[in-house]
CSV table of C-alpha atoms in Angstrom, one decimal:
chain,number,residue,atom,x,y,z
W,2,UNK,CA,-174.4,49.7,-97.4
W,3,UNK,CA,-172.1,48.8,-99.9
W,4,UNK,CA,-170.0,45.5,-100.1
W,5,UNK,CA,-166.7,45.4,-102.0
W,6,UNK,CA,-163.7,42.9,-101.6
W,7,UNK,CA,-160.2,43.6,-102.0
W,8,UNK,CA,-156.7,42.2,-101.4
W,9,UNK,CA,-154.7,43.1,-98.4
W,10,UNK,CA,-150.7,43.6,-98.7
W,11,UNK,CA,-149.2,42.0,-94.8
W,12,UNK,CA,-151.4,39.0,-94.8
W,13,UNK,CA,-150.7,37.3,-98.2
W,14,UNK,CA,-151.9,36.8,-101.4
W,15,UNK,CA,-154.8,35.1,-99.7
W,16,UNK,CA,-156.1,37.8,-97.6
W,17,UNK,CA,-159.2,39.4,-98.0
W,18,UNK,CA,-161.4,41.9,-96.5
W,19,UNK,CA,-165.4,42.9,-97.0
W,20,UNK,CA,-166.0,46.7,-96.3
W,21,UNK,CA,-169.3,46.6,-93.8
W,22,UNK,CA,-171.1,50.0,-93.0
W,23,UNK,CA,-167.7,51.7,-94.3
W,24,UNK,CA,-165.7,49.7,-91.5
W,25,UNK,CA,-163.2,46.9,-93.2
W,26,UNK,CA,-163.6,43.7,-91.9
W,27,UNK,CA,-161.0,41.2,-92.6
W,28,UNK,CA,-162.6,37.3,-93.4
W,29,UNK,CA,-159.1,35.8,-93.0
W,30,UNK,CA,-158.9,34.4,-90.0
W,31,UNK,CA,-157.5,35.4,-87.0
W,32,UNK,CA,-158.7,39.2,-87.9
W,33,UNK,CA,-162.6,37.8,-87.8
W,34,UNK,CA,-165.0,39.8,-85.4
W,35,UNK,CA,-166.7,37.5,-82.8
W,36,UNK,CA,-170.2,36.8,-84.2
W,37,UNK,CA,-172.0,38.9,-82.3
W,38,UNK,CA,-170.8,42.2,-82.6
W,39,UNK,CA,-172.4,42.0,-86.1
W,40,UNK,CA,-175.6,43.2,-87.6
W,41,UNK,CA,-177.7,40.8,-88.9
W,42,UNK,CA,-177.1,41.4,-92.3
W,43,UNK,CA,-173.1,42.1,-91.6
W,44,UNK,CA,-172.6,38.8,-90.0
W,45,UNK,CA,-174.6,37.4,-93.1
W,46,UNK,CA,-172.1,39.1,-95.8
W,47,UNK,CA,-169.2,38.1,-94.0
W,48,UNK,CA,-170.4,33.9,-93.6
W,49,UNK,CA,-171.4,34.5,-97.7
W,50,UNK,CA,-167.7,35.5,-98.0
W,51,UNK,CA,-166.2,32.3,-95.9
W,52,UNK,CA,-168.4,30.3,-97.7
W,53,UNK,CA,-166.8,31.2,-101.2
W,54,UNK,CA,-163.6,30.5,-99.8
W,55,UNK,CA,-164.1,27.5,-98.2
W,56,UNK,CA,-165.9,26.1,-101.3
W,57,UNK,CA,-163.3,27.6,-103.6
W,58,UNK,CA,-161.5,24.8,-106.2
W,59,UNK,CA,-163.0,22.0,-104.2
W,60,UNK,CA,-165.5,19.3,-106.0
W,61,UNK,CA,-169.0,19.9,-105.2
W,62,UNK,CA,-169.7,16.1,-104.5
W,63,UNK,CA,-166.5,15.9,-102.2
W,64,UNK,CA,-168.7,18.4,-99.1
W,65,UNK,CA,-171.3,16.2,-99.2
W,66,UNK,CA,-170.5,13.0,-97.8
W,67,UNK,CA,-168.6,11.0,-100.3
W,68,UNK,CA,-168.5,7.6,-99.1
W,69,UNK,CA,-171.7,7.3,-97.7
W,70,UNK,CA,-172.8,3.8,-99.9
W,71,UNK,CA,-170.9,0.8,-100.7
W,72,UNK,CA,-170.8,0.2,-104.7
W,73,UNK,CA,-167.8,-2.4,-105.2
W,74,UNK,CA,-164.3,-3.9,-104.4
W,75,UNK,CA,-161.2,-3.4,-107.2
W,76,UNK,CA,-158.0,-4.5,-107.4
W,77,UNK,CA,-155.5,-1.5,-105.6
W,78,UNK,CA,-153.6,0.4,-108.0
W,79,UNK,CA,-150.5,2.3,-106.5
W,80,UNK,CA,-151.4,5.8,-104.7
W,81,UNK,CA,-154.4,4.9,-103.9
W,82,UNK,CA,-155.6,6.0,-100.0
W,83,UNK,CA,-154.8,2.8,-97.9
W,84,UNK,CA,-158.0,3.9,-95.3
W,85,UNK,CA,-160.6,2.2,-98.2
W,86,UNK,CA,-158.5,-1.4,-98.4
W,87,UNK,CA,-160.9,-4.1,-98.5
W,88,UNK,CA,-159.3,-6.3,-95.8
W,89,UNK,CA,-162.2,-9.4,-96.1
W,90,UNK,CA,-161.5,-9.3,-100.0
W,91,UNK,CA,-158.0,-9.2,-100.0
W,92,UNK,CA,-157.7,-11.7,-97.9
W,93,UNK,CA,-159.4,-14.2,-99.6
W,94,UNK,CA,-157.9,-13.4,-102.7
W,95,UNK,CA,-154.7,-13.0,-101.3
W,96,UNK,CA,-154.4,-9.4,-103.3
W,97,UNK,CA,-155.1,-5.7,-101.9
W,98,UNK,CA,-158.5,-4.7,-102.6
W,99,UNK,CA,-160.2,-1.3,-102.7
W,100,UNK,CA,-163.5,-0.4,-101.6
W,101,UNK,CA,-165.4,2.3,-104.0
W,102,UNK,CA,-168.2,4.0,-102.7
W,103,UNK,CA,-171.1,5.6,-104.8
W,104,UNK,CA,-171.7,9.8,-103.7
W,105,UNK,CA,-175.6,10.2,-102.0
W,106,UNK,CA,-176.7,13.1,-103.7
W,107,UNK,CA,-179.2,15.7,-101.2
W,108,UNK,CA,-177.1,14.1,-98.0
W,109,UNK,CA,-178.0,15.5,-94.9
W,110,UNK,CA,-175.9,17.7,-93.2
W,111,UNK,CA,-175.6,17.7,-89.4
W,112,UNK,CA,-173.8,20.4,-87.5
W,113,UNK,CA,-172.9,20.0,-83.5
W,114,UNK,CA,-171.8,22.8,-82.1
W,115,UNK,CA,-170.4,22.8,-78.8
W,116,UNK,CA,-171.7,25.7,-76.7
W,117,UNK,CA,-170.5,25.0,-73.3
W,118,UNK,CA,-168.7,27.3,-71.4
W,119,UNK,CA,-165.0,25.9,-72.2
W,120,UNK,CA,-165.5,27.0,-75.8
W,121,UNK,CA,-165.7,30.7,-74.2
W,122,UNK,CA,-162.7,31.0,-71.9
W,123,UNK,CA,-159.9,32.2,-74.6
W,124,UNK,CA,-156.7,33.8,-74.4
W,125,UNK,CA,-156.9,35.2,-78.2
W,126,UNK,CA,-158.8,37.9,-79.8
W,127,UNK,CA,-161.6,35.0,-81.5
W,128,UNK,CA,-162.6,32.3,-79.0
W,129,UNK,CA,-163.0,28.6,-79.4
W,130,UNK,CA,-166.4,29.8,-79.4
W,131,UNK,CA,-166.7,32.1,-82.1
W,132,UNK,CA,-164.3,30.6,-84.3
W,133,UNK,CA,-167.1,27.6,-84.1
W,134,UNK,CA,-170.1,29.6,-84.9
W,135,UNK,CA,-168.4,30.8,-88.4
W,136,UNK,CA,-167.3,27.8,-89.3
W,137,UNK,CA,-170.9,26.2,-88.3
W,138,UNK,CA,-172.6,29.4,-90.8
W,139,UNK,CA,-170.0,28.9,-93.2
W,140,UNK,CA,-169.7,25.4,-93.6
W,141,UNK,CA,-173.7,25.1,-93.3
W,142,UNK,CA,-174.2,27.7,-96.0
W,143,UNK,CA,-171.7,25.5,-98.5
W,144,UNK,CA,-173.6,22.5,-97.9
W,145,UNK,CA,-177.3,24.6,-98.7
W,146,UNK,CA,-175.5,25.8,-101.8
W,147,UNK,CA,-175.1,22.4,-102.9
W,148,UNK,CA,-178.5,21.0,-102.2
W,149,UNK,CA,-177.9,19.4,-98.9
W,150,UNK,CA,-180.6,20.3,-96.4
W,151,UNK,CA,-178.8,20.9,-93.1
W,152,UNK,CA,-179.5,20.8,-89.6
W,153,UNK,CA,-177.7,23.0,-86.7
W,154,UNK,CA,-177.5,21.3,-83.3
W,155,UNK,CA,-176.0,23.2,-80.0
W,156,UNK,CA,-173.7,20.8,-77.6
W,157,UNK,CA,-174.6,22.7,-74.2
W,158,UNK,CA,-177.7,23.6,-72.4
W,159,UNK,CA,-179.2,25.7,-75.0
W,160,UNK,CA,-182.4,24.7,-76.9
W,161,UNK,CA,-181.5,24.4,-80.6
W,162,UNK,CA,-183.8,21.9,-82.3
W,163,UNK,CA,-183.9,22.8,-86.1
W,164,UNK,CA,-184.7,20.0,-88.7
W,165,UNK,CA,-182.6,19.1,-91.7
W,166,UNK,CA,-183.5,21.6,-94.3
W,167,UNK,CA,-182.3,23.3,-97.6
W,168,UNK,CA,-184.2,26.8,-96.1
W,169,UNK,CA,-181.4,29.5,-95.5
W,170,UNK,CA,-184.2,31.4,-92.9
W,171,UNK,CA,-183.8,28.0,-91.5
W,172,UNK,CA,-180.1,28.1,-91.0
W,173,UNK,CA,-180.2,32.0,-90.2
W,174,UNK,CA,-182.5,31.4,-86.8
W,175,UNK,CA,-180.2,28.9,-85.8
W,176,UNK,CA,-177.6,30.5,-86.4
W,177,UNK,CA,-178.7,33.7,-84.8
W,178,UNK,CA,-179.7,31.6,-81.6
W,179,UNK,CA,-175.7,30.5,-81.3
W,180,UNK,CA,-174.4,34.0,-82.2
W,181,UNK,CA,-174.0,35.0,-78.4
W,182,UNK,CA,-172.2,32.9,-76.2
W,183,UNK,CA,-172.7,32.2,-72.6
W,184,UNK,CA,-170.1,31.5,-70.4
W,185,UNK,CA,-171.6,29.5,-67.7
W,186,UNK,CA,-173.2,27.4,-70.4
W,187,UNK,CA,-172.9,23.8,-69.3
W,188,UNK,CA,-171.4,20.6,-71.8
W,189,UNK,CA,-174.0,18.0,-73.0
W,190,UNK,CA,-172.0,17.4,-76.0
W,191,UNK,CA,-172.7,13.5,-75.9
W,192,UNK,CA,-176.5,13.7,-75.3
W,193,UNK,CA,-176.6,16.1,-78.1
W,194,UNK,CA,-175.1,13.5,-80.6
W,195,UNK,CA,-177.1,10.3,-78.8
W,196,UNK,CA,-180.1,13.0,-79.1
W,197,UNK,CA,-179.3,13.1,-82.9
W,198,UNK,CA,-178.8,9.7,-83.7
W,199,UNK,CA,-182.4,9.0,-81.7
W,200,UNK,CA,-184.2,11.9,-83.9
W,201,UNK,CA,-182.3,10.8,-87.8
W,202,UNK,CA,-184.1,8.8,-89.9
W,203,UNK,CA,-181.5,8.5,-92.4
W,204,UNK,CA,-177.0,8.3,-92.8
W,205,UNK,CA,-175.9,11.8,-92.8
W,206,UNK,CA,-173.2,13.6,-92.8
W,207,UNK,CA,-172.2,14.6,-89.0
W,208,UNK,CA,-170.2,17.5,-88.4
W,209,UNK,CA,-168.5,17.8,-84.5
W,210,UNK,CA,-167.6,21.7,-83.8
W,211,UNK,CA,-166.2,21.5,-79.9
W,212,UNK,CA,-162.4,21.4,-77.6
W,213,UNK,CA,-164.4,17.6,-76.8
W,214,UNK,CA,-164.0,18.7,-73.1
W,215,UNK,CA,-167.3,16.6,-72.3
W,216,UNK,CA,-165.4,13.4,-71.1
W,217,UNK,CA,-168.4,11.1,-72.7
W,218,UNK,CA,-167.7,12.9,-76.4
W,219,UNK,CA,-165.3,10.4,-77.5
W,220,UNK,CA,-167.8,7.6,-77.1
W,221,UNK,CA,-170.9,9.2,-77.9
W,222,UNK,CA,-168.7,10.7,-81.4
W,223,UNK,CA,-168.0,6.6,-81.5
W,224,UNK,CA,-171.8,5.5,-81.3
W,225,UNK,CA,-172.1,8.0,-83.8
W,226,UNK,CA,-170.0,6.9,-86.5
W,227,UNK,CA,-171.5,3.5,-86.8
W,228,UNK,CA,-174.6,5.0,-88.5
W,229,UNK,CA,-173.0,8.5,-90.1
W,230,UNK,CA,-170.2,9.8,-91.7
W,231,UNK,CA,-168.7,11.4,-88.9
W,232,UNK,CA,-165.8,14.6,-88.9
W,233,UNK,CA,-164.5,16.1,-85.9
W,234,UNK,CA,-163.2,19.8,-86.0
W,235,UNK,CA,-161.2,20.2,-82.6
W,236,UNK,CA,-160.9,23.9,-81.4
W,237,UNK,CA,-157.8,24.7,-79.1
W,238,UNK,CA,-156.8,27.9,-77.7
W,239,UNK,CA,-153.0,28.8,-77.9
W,240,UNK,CA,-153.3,28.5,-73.8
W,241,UNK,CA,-154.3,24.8,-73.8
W,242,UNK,CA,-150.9,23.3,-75.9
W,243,UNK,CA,-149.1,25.5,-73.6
W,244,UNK,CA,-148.4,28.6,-75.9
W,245,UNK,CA,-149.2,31.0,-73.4
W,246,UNK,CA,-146.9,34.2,-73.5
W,247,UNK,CA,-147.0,35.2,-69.8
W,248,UNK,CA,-145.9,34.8,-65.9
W,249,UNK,CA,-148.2,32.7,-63.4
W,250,UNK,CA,-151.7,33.4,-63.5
W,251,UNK,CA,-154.5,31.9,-61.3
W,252,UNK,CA,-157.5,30.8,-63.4
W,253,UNK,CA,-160.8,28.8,-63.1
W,254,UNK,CA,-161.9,26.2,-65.5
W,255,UNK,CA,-164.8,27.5,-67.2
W,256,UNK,CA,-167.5,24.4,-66.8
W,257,UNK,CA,-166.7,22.9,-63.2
W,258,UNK,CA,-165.7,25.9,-61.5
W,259,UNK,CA,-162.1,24.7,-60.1
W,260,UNK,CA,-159.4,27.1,-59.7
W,261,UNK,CA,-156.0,26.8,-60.5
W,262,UNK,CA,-152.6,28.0,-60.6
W,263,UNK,CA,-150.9,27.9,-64.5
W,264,UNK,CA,-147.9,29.4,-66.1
W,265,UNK,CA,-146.5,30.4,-69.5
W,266,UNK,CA,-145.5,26.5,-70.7
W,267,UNK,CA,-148.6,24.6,-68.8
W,268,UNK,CA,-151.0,22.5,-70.5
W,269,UNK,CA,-154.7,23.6,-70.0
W,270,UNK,CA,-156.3,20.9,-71.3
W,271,UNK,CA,-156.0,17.2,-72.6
W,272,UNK,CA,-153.3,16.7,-74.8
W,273,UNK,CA,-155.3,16.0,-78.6
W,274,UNK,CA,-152.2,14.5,-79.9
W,275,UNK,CA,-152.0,11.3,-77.0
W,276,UNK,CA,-155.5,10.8,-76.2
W,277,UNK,CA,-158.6,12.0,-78.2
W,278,UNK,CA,-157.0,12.4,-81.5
W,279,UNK,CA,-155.6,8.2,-81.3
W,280,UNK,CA,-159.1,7.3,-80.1
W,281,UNK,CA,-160.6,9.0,-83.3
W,282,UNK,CA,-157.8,7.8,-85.4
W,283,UNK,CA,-158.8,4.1,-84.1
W,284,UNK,CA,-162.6,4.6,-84.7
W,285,UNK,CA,-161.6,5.7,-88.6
W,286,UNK,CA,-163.7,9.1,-87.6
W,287,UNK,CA,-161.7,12.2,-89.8
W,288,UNK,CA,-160.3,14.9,-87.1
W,289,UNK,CA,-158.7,18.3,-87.6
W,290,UNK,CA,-157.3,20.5,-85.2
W,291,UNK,CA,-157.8,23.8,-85.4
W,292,UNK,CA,-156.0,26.8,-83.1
W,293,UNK,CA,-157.6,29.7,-82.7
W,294,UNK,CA,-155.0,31.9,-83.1
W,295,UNK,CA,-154.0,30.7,-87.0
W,296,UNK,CA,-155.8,31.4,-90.4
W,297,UNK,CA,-158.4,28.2,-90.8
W,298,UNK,CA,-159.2,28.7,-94.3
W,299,UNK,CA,-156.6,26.4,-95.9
W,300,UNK,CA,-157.1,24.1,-92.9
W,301,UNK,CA,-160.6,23.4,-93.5
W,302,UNK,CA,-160.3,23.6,-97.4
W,303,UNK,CA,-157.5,20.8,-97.0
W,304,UNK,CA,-159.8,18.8,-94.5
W,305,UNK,CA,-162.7,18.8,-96.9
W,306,UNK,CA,-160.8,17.4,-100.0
W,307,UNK,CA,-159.4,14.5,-97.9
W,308,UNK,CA,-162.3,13.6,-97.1
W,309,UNK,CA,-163.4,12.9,-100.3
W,310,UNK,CA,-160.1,11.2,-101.1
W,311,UNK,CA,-160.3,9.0,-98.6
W,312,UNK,CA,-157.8,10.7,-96.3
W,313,UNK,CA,-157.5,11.1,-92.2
W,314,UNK,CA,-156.0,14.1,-90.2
């Protein structure tokens, strides 16, 4: 029952791995286990251990929804992030303006996790699907650590109605409700977010784990953003950006059920880069793609930083 972390030699200087039962398993993604062929208290160890690396060097205010309240307009001073320009101000003085915000301290923290069927269909190892629920634990369990009560919300036909709170038991049942996926799990990605605005009584931080293969997302993420500080994490399977190493295949798509005929260079889905990544771009809603066949650590590390910076993906 041991646990004991040590540094591999063909991944990196980065790479990691937490002995479980006297079985290695390697925290750097893509060598992650899917979710559920953990114990409880293995699945536990190993989101402790992504947590720690996620947090690792970044400032604890930054997680936490910087941001979130208007304090005052300065004059611009050169590098800094063009997205916080005070256009109103500037214009009437006829000189660039910033906006600085003041950090909420104890921010809720809002987790949507899409558990529709599409997040299942994979042609790696980890699936869009589990790739989400360690993110969801991980990035969950950062935002506990720093006193931000949070609340985990499923995007598919599954019941998961937890309230915002700072109790890891809390977290852990709903997490352990989204540790087993089901593949004929419809998308109700937008009424889960219009659910959420309906149900908040307060600006919080909104977190968006899904592919956004629900065709209302976009809007609903939209509605969203006018009340909460909104991040989208986009999963995408090698398969879907046309990556596939193989012939012709016939497939079916996962939530409606129609067949098709695909090859080695076809697109599966909706290409991110011309459609929904412009739309969230033009909404000022911060977006990071994610594949599921690449290490997400420094991804999500970066990710968090910009937003505290005032950056976009």
């Amino acid at each position: 029952g041991r646990t004991r972390t040590h540094r591999g030699t063909g991944a990196g200087r980065n790479s990691r791995s937490t002995v479980l039962m006297g079985a290695a398993v390697d925290v750097t993604h893509p060598s992650l286990p899917p979710p559920g062929a953990l114990a409880h208290h293995e699945f536990e160890m190993v989101v402790r251990k992504l947590a720690d690396d996620l947090a690792h060097g970044s400032d604890p205010s930054v997680f936490v929804g910087s941001g979130l309240e208007y304090a005052q307009s300065r004059p611009y001073s050169p590098g800094d992030p063009i997205q916080q320009i005070d256009w109103k101000v500037s214009a009437r003085t006829g000189e660039p303006y910033i906006k600085e915000y003041d950090t909420l301290k104890r921010v809720p923290v809002q987790i949507i996790l899409d558990t529709s069927g599409s997040m299942v269909a994979t042609s790696t190892r980890l699936s869009k699907y589990h790739l989400a629920v360690w993110l969801a634990a991980a990035l969950g369990t950062v935002a506990q650590r720093r006193m931000s009560p949070v609340r985990i919300l499923s995007g598919g036909s599954r019941s998961i109605r937890s309230t915002a709170s700072l109790s890891r038991s809390i977290l852990r049942q709903s997490m352990d409700a989204l540790r087993h996926l089901d593949p004929d799990e419809q998308t109700h990605l937008a009424e889960a977010l219009d659910m959420m605005r309906a149900t908040s009584k307060q600006r919080s931080v909104v977190i968006i784990l899904s592919d956004l293969h629900d065709p209302d997302a976009i809007d609903a993420i939209l509605r969203t953003s006018h009340a909460h500080a909104t991040a989208v994490i986009e999963l995408q399977d090698p398969a879907e950006s046309g990556a596939l190493a193989a012939g012709f295949l016939r497939g079916t798509e996962a939530e409606t059920g129609a067949q098709f005929l695909a090859g080695g260079k076809t697109r599966w889905g909706i290409d991110p880069e011309e459609g929904r990544r412009s739309d969230l771009s033009r909404g000022g809603i911060d977006h990071l793609l994610l594949h599921t066949d690449q290490n997400f650590i420094p991804e999500v590390r970066r990710f968090i930083s910009e937003r505290g910076q005032g950056g976009r993906s």
